[in-house]
Short mmCIF file of C-alpha atoms in Angstrom, two decimals:
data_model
loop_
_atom_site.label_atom_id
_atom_site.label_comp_id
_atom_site.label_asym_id
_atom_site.label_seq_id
_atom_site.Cartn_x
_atom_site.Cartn_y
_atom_site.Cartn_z
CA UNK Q 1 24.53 84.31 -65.64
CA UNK Q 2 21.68 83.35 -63.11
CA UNK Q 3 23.54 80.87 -61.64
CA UNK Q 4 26.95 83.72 -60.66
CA UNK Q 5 24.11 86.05 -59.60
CA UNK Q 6 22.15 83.13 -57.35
CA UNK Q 7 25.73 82.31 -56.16
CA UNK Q 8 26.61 85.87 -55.16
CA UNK Q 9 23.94 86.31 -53.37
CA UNK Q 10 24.41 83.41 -51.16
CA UNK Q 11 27.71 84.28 -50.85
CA UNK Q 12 26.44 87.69 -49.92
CA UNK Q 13 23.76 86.00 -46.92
CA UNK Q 14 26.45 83.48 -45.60
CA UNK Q 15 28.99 86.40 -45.38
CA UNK Q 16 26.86 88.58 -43.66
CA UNK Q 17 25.36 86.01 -41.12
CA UNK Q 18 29.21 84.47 -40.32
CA UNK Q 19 29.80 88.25 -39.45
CA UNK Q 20 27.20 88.55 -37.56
CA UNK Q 21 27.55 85.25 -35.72
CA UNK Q 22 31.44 85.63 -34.85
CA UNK Q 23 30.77 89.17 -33.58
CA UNK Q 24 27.64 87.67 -31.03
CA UNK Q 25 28.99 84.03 -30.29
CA UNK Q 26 32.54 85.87 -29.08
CA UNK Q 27 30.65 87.90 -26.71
CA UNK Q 28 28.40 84.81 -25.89
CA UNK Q 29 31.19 82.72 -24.96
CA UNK Q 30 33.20 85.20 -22.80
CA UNK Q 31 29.59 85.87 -20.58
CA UNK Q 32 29.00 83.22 -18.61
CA UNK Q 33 25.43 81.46 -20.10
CA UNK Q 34 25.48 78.72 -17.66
CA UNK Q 35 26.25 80.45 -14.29
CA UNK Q 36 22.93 82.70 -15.36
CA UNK Q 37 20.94 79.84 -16.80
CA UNK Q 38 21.80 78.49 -13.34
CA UNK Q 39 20.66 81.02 -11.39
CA UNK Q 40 17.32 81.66 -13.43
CA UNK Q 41 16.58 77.97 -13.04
CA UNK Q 42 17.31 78.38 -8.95
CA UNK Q 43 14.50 81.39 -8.71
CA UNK Q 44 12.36 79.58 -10.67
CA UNK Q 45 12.61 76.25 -8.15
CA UNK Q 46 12.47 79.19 -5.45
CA UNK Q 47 8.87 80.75 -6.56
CA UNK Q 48 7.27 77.80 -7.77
CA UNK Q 49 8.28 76.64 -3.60
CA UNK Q 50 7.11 79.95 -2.32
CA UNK Q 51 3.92 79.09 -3.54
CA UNK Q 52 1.55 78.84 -0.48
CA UNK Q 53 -0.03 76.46 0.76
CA UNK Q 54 -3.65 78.02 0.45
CA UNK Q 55 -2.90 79.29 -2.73
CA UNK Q 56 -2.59 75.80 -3.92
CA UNK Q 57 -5.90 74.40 -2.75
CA UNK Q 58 -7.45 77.29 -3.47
CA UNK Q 59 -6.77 76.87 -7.16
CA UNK Q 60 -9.46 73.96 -7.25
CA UNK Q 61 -12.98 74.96 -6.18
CA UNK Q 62 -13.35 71.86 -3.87
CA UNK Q 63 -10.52 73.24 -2.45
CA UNK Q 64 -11.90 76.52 -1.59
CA UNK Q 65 -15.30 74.91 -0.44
CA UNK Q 66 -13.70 73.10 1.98
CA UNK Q 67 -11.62 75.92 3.12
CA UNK Q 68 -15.06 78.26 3.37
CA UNK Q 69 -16.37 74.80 5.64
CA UNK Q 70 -13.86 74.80 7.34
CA UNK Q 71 -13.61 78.02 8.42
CA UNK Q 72 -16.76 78.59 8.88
CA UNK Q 73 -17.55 76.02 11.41
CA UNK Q 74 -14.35 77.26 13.71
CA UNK Q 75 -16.11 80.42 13.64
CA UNK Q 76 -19.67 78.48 15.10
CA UNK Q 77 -18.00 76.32 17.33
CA UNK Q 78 -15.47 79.78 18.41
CA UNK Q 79 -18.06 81.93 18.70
CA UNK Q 80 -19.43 81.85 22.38
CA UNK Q 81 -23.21 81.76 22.08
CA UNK Q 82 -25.99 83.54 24.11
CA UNK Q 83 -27.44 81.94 27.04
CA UNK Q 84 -31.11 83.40 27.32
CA UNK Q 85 -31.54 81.69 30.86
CA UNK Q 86 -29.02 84.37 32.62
CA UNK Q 87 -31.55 87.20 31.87
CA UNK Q 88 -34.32 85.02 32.04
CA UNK Q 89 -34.21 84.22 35.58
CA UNK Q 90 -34.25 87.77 36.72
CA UNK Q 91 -37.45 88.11 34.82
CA UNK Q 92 -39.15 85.20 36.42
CA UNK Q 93 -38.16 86.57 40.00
CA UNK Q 94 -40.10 90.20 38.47
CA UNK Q 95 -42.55 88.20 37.30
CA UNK Q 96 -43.66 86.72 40.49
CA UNK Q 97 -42.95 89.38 43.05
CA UNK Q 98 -45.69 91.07 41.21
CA UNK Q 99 -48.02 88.36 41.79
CA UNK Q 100 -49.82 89.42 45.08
CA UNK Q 101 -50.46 85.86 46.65
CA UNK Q 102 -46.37 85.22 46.02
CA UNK Q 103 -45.69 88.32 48.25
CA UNK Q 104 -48.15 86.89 50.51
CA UNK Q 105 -46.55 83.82 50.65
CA UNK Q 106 -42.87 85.11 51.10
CA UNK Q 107 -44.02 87.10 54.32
CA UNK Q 108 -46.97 88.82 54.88
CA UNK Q 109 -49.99 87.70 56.09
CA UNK Q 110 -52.67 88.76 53.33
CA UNK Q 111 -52.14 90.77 50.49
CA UNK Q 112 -54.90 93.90 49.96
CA UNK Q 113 -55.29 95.06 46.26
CA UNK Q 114 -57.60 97.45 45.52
CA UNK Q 115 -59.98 96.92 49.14
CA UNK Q 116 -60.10 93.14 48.15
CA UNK Q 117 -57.96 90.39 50.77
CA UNK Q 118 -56.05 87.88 47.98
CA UNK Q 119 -55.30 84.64 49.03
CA UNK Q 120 -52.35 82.49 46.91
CA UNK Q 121 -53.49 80.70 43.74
CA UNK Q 122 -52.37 76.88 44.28
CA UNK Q 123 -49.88 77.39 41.26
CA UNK Q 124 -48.82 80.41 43.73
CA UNK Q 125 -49.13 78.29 46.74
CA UNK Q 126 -46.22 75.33 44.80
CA UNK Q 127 -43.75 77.69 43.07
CA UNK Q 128 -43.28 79.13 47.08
CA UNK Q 129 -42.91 75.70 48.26
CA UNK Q 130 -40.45 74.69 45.89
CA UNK Q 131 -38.63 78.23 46.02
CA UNK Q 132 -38.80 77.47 49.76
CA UNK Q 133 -37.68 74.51 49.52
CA UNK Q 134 -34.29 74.72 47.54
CA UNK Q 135 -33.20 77.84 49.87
CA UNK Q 136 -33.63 75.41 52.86
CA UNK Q 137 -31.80 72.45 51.07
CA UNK Q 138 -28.85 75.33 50.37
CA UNK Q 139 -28.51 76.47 53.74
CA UNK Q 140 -27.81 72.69 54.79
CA UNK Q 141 -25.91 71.69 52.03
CA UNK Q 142 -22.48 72.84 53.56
CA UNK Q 143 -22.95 69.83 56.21
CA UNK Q 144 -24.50 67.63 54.93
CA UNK Q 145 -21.06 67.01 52.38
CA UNK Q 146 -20.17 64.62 54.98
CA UNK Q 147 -22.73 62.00 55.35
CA UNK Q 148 -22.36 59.94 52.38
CA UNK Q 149 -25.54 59.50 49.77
CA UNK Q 150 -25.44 55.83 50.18
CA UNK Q 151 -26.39 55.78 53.82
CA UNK Q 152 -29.18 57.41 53.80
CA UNK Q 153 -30.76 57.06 50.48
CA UNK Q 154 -30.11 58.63 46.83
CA UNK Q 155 -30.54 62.30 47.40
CA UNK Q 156 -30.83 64.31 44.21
CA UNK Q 157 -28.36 67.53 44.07
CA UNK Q 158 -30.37 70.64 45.36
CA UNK Q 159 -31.63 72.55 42.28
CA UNK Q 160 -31.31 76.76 42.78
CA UNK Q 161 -34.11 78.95 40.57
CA UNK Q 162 -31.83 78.84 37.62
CA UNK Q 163 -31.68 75.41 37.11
CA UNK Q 164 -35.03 74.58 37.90
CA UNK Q 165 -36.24 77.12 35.26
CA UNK Q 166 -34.06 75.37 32.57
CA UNK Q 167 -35.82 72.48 33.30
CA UNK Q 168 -39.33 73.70 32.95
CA UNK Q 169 -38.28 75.48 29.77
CA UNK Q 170 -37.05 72.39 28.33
CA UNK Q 171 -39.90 70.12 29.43
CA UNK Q 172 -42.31 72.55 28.13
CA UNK Q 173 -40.64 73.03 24.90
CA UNK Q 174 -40.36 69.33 24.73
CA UNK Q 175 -44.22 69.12 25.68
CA UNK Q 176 -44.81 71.70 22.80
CA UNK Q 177 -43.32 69.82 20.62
CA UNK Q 178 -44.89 66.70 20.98
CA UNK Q 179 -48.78 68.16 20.92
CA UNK Q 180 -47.67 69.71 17.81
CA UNK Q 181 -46.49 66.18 16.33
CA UNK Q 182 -49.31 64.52 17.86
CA UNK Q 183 -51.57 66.51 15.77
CA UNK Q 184 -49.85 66.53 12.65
CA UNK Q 185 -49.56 62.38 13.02
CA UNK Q 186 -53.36 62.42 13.50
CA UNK Q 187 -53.97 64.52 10.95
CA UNK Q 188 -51.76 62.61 8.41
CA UNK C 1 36.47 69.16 -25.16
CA UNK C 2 33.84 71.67 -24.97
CA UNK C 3 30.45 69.05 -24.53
CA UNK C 4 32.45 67.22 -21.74
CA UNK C 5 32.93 70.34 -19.96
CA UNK C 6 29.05 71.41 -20.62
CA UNK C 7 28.05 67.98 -19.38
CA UNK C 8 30.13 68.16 -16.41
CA UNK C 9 28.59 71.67 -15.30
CA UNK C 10 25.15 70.85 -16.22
CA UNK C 11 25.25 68.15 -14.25
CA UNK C 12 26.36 70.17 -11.37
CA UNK C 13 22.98 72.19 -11.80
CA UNK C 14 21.21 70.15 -12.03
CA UNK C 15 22.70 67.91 -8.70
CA UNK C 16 21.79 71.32 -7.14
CA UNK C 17 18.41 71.87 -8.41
CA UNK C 18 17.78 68.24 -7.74
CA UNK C 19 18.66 68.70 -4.00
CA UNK C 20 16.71 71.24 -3.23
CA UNK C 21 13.61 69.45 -4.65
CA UNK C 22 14.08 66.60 -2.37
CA UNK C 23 14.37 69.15 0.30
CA UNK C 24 10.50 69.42 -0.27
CA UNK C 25 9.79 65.86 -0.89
CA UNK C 26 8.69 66.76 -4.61
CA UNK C 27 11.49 65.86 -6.66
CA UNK C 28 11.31 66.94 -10.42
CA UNK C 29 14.23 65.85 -11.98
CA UNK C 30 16.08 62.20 -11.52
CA UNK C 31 19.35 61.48 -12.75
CA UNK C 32 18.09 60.42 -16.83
CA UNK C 33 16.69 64.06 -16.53
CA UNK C 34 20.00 65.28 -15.36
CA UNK C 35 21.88 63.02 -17.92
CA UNK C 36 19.38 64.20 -20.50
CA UNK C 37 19.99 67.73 -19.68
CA UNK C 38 23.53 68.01 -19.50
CA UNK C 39 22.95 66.63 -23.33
CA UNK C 40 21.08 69.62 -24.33
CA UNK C 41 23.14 71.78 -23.02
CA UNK C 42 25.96 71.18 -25.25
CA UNK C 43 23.96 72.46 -27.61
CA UNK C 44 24.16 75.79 -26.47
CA UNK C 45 26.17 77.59 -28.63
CA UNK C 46 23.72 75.94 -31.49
CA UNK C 47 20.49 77.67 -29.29
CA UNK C 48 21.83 80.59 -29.23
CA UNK C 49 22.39 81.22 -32.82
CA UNK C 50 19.24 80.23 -33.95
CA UNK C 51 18.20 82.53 -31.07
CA UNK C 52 20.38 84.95 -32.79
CA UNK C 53 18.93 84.20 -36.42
CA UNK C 54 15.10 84.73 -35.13
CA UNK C 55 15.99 87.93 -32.55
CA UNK C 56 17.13 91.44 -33.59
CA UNK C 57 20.44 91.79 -31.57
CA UNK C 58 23.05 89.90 -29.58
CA UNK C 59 21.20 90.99 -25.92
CA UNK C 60 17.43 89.79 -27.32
CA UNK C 61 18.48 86.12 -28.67
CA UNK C 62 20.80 85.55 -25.11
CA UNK C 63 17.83 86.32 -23.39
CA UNK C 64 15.99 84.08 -25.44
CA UNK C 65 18.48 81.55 -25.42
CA UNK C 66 18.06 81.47 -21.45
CA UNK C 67 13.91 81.10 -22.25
CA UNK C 68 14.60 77.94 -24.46
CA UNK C 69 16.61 76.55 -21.96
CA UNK C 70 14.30 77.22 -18.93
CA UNK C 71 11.65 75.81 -21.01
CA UNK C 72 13.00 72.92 -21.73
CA UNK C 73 14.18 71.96 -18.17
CA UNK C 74 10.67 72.85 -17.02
CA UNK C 75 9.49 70.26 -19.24
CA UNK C 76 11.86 67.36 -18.95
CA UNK C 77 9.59 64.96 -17.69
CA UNK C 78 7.49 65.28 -20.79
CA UNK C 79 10.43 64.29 -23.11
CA UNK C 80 9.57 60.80 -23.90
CA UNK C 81 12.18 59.32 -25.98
CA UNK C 82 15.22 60.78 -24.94
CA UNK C 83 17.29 59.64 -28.26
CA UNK C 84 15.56 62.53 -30.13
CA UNK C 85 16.23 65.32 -26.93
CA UNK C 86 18.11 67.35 -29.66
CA UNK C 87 15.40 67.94 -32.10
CA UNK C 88 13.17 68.80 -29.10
CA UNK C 89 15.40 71.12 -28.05
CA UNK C 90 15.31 72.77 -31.69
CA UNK C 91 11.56 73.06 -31.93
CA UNK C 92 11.37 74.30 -28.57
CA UNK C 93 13.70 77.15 -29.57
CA UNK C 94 11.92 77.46 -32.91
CA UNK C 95 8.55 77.83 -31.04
CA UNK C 96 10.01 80.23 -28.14
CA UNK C 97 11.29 82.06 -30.94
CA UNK C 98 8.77 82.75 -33.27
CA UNK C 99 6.37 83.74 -29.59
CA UNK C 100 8.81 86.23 -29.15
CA UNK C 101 8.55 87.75 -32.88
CA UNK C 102 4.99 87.95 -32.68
CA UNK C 103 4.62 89.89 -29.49
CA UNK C 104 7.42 91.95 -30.25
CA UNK C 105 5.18 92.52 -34.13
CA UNK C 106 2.12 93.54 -31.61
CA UNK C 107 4.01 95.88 -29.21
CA UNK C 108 5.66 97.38 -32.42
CA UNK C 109 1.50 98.05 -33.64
CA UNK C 110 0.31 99.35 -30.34
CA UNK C 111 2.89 101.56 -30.30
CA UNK C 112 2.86 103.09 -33.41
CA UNK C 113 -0.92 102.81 -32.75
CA UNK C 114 -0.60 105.00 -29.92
CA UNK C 115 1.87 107.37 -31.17
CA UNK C 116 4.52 105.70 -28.91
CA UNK C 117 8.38 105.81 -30.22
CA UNK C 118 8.95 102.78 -31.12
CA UNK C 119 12.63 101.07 -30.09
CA UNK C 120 14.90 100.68 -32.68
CA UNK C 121 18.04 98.56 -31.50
CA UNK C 122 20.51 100.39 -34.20
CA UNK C 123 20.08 102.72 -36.48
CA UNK C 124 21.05 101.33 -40.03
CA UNK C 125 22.01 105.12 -40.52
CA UNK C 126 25.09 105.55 -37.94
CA UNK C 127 26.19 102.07 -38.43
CA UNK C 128 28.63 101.15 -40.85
CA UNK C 129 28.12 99.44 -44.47
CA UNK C 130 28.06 95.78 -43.04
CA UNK C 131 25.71 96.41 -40.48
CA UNK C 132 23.44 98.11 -42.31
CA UNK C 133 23.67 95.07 -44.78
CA UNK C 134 22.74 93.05 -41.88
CA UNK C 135 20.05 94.84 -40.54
CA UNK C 136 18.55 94.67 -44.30
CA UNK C 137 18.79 90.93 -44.11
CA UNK C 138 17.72 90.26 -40.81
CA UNK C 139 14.70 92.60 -42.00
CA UNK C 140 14.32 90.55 -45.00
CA UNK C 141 14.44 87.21 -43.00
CA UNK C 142 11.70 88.71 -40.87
CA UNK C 143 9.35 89.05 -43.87
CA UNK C 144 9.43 85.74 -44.51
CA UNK C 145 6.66 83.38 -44.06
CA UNK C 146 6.66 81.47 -40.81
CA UNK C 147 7.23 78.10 -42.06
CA UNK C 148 10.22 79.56 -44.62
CA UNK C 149 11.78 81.45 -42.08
CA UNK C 150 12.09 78.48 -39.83
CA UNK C 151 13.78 76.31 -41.91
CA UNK C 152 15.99 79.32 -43.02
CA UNK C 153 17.10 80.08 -39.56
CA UNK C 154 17.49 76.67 -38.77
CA UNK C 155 19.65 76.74 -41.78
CA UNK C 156 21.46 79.36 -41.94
CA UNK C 157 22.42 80.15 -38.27
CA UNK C 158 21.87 76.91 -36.56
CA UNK C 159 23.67 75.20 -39.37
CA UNK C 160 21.58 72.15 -38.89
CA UNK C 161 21.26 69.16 -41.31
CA UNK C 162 18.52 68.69 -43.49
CA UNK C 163 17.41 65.55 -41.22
CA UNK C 164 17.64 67.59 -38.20
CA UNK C 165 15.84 70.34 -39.28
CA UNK C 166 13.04 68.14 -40.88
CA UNK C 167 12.82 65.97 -37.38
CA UNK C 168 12.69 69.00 -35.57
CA UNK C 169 9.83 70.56 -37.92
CA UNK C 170 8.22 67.32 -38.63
CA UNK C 171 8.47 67.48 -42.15
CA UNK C 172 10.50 65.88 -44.68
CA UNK C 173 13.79 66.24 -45.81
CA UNK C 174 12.44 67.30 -49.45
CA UNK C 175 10.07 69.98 -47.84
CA UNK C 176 13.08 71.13 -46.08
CA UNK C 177 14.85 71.19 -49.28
CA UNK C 178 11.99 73.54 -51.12
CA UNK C 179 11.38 75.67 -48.37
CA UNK C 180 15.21 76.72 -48.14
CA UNK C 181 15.36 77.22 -51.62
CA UNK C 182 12.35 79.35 -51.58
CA UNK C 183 13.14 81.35 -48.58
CA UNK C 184 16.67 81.87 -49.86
CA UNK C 185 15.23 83.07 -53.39
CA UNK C 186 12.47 85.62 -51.33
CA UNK C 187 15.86 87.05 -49.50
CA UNK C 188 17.96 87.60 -52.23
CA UNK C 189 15.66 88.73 -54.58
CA UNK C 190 14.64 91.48 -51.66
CA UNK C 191 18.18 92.17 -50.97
CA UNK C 192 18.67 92.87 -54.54
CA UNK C 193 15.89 95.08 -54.60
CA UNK C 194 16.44 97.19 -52.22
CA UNK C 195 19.84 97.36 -53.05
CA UNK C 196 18.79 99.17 -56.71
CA UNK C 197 16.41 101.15 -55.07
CA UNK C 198 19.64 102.54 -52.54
CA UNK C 199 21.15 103.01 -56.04
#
């Protein structure tokens, strides 16, 4: 008795999954499985290839450090810096026009400030000599391109204000620098 | 006839897929995978019914056929021993499978959670006797345990052997053995239930 009801209901299962199975494997052989499977597999190669570049490295977090390096020193070596000399120039020529033994110097006689006659400091006395000095050696430079250096001695390129100011700025930043040193190595 | 012809064509995809690898100087596949592939894919019609045995309609287990398949060509390089490609294949669609149950179980909760109307793919109502039969046993099937309703499918629809299905479940042939009895008792019994309480 348990054994014709155990069998019926297998019979019953089997039956009703061959139904179902010759209803859905028909259909599944008349579409075409592999011409899709195909073209699945084709947009899958596709996006995995469409994957960038940058997207890749910047998975890993070395990656993306060395992307942030990278980019940030094109932006520092990009980036045009300021140059403090252009403005710095200008102030020097303020600086000493208001010095009353420069103006002196540069053409009058005697300066008179407040009922007193000035005379130029020595420091006033140099800076006019070498501002002097350098307009001279520009006026002559346009002939003198001829002569060669060699035959009459070396002759060091004429210096304008600019130039001559980057100079002292570095020298005395370079002086600074030492006298601080020179104390700290004492003191240590 | 059939697995020369699936060979053939596979092997055509694969030549396809393979070319436009080396296009990009990464190639995935070389010609064991291809030969290895074109294997599995005579298995198709095999897939696709245990696709069919785990999913709720003909439309779910071909897309889920399609799944296995991707899957497994994904993972080709990670198929060791080739001689055993075929139970791979199985327990690939076993696992895709049984993924695919339990998110559809979850998206079935949050919408009846929400108040959602939840998708029915036929209504056991309009359909005729042997569909509704079907729909009862493929609700049945459902309710079994994971590890019974693998070997059932596997069974059943896939009409796999017992060493097949125990190579491709890891177990052995006399767990195979007790678990389809057991899952095959659970059904009836259910179907025989609900059957008197129709009645």
């Amino acid at each position: 008795m348990k054994k014709n009801e155990k069998k019926d209901g297998d019979d019953l299962i089997e039956k009703l999954i061959a139904a179902e199975e010759d209803k859905s494997l028909s259909k599944f052989r008349a579409g075409d499985f592999q011409a899709r499977l195909k073209k699945r597999i084709l947009e899958e190669e596709d996006e995995k290839r469409s994957v960038s570049f940058f997207r890749r490295i910047s998975k890993s977090a070395w990656g993306a450090a060395a992307v942030l390096l990278a980019a940030g020193m094109i932006a520092f070596l990009a980036v045009p810096r300021r140059v403090p000399e252009d403005n710095a120039s200008k102030t020097l020529q303020n600086v000493l026009s208001q010095m009353p033994g420069f103006r002196m110097l540069e053409g009058q006689t005697s300066a008179v400030v407040n009922g007193l006659t000035i005379s130029p400091t020595p420091l006033e006395a140099s800076l006019a000599a070498v501002l002097s000095e350098s307009e001279r050696e520009q006026a002559s430079r346009k002939p003198a391109t001829t002569s060669s250096p060699l035959d009459e001695g070396y002759n060091p390129p004429p210096l304008d204000l600019q130039k001559k100011f980057e100079i002292l700025i570095i020298e005395k930043s370079v002086e600074r620098f030492l006298a601080l040193y020179s104390q700290i190595f004492k003191e240590g | 006839m059939m697995v020369e012809d699936v060979g053939t064509e596979k092997l055509a995809i694969m030549t396809s897929a393979s070319h436009q690898n080396t296009e990009k100087a990464e190639p995935k596949t070389s010609g064991r995978e291809a030969v290895v592939f074109g294997d599995l894919l005579a298995q198709q019609e095999v897939v696709f019914r245990i696709c069919l045995g785990f999913s709720r309609n003909y439309a779910e287990a071909q897309d889920l056929a399609q799944d296995v398949y991707l899957k497994a060509y994904l993972s080709l390089g990670a198929l060791e021993n080739p001689a055993v490609s075929k139970e791979w294949l199985f327990r690939i669609a076993k696992n895709t499978c049984l993924d695919h149950q339990k998110k559809m179980r979850l998206r079935r909760v949050l919408l009846l959670k929400w108040g959602a109307a939840v998708d029915e793919p036929d209504s056991p109502e309009a359909a005729p006797d042997l569909k509704k039969k079907l729909q009862r046993l493929k609700s049945e099937v459902r309710r079994l345990p994971k590890k019974l309703r693998a070997v059932f499918i596997l069974r059943e629809y896939g009409h796999l052997a017992y060493d097949e299905i125990a190579a491709a479940l890891g177990i052995k042939e006399g767990t195979v053995m007790s678990r389809l009895n057991r899952a095959r008792t659970a059904v009836r019994r259910r179907l025989k239930e609900r059957s008197h309480e129709k009645e």
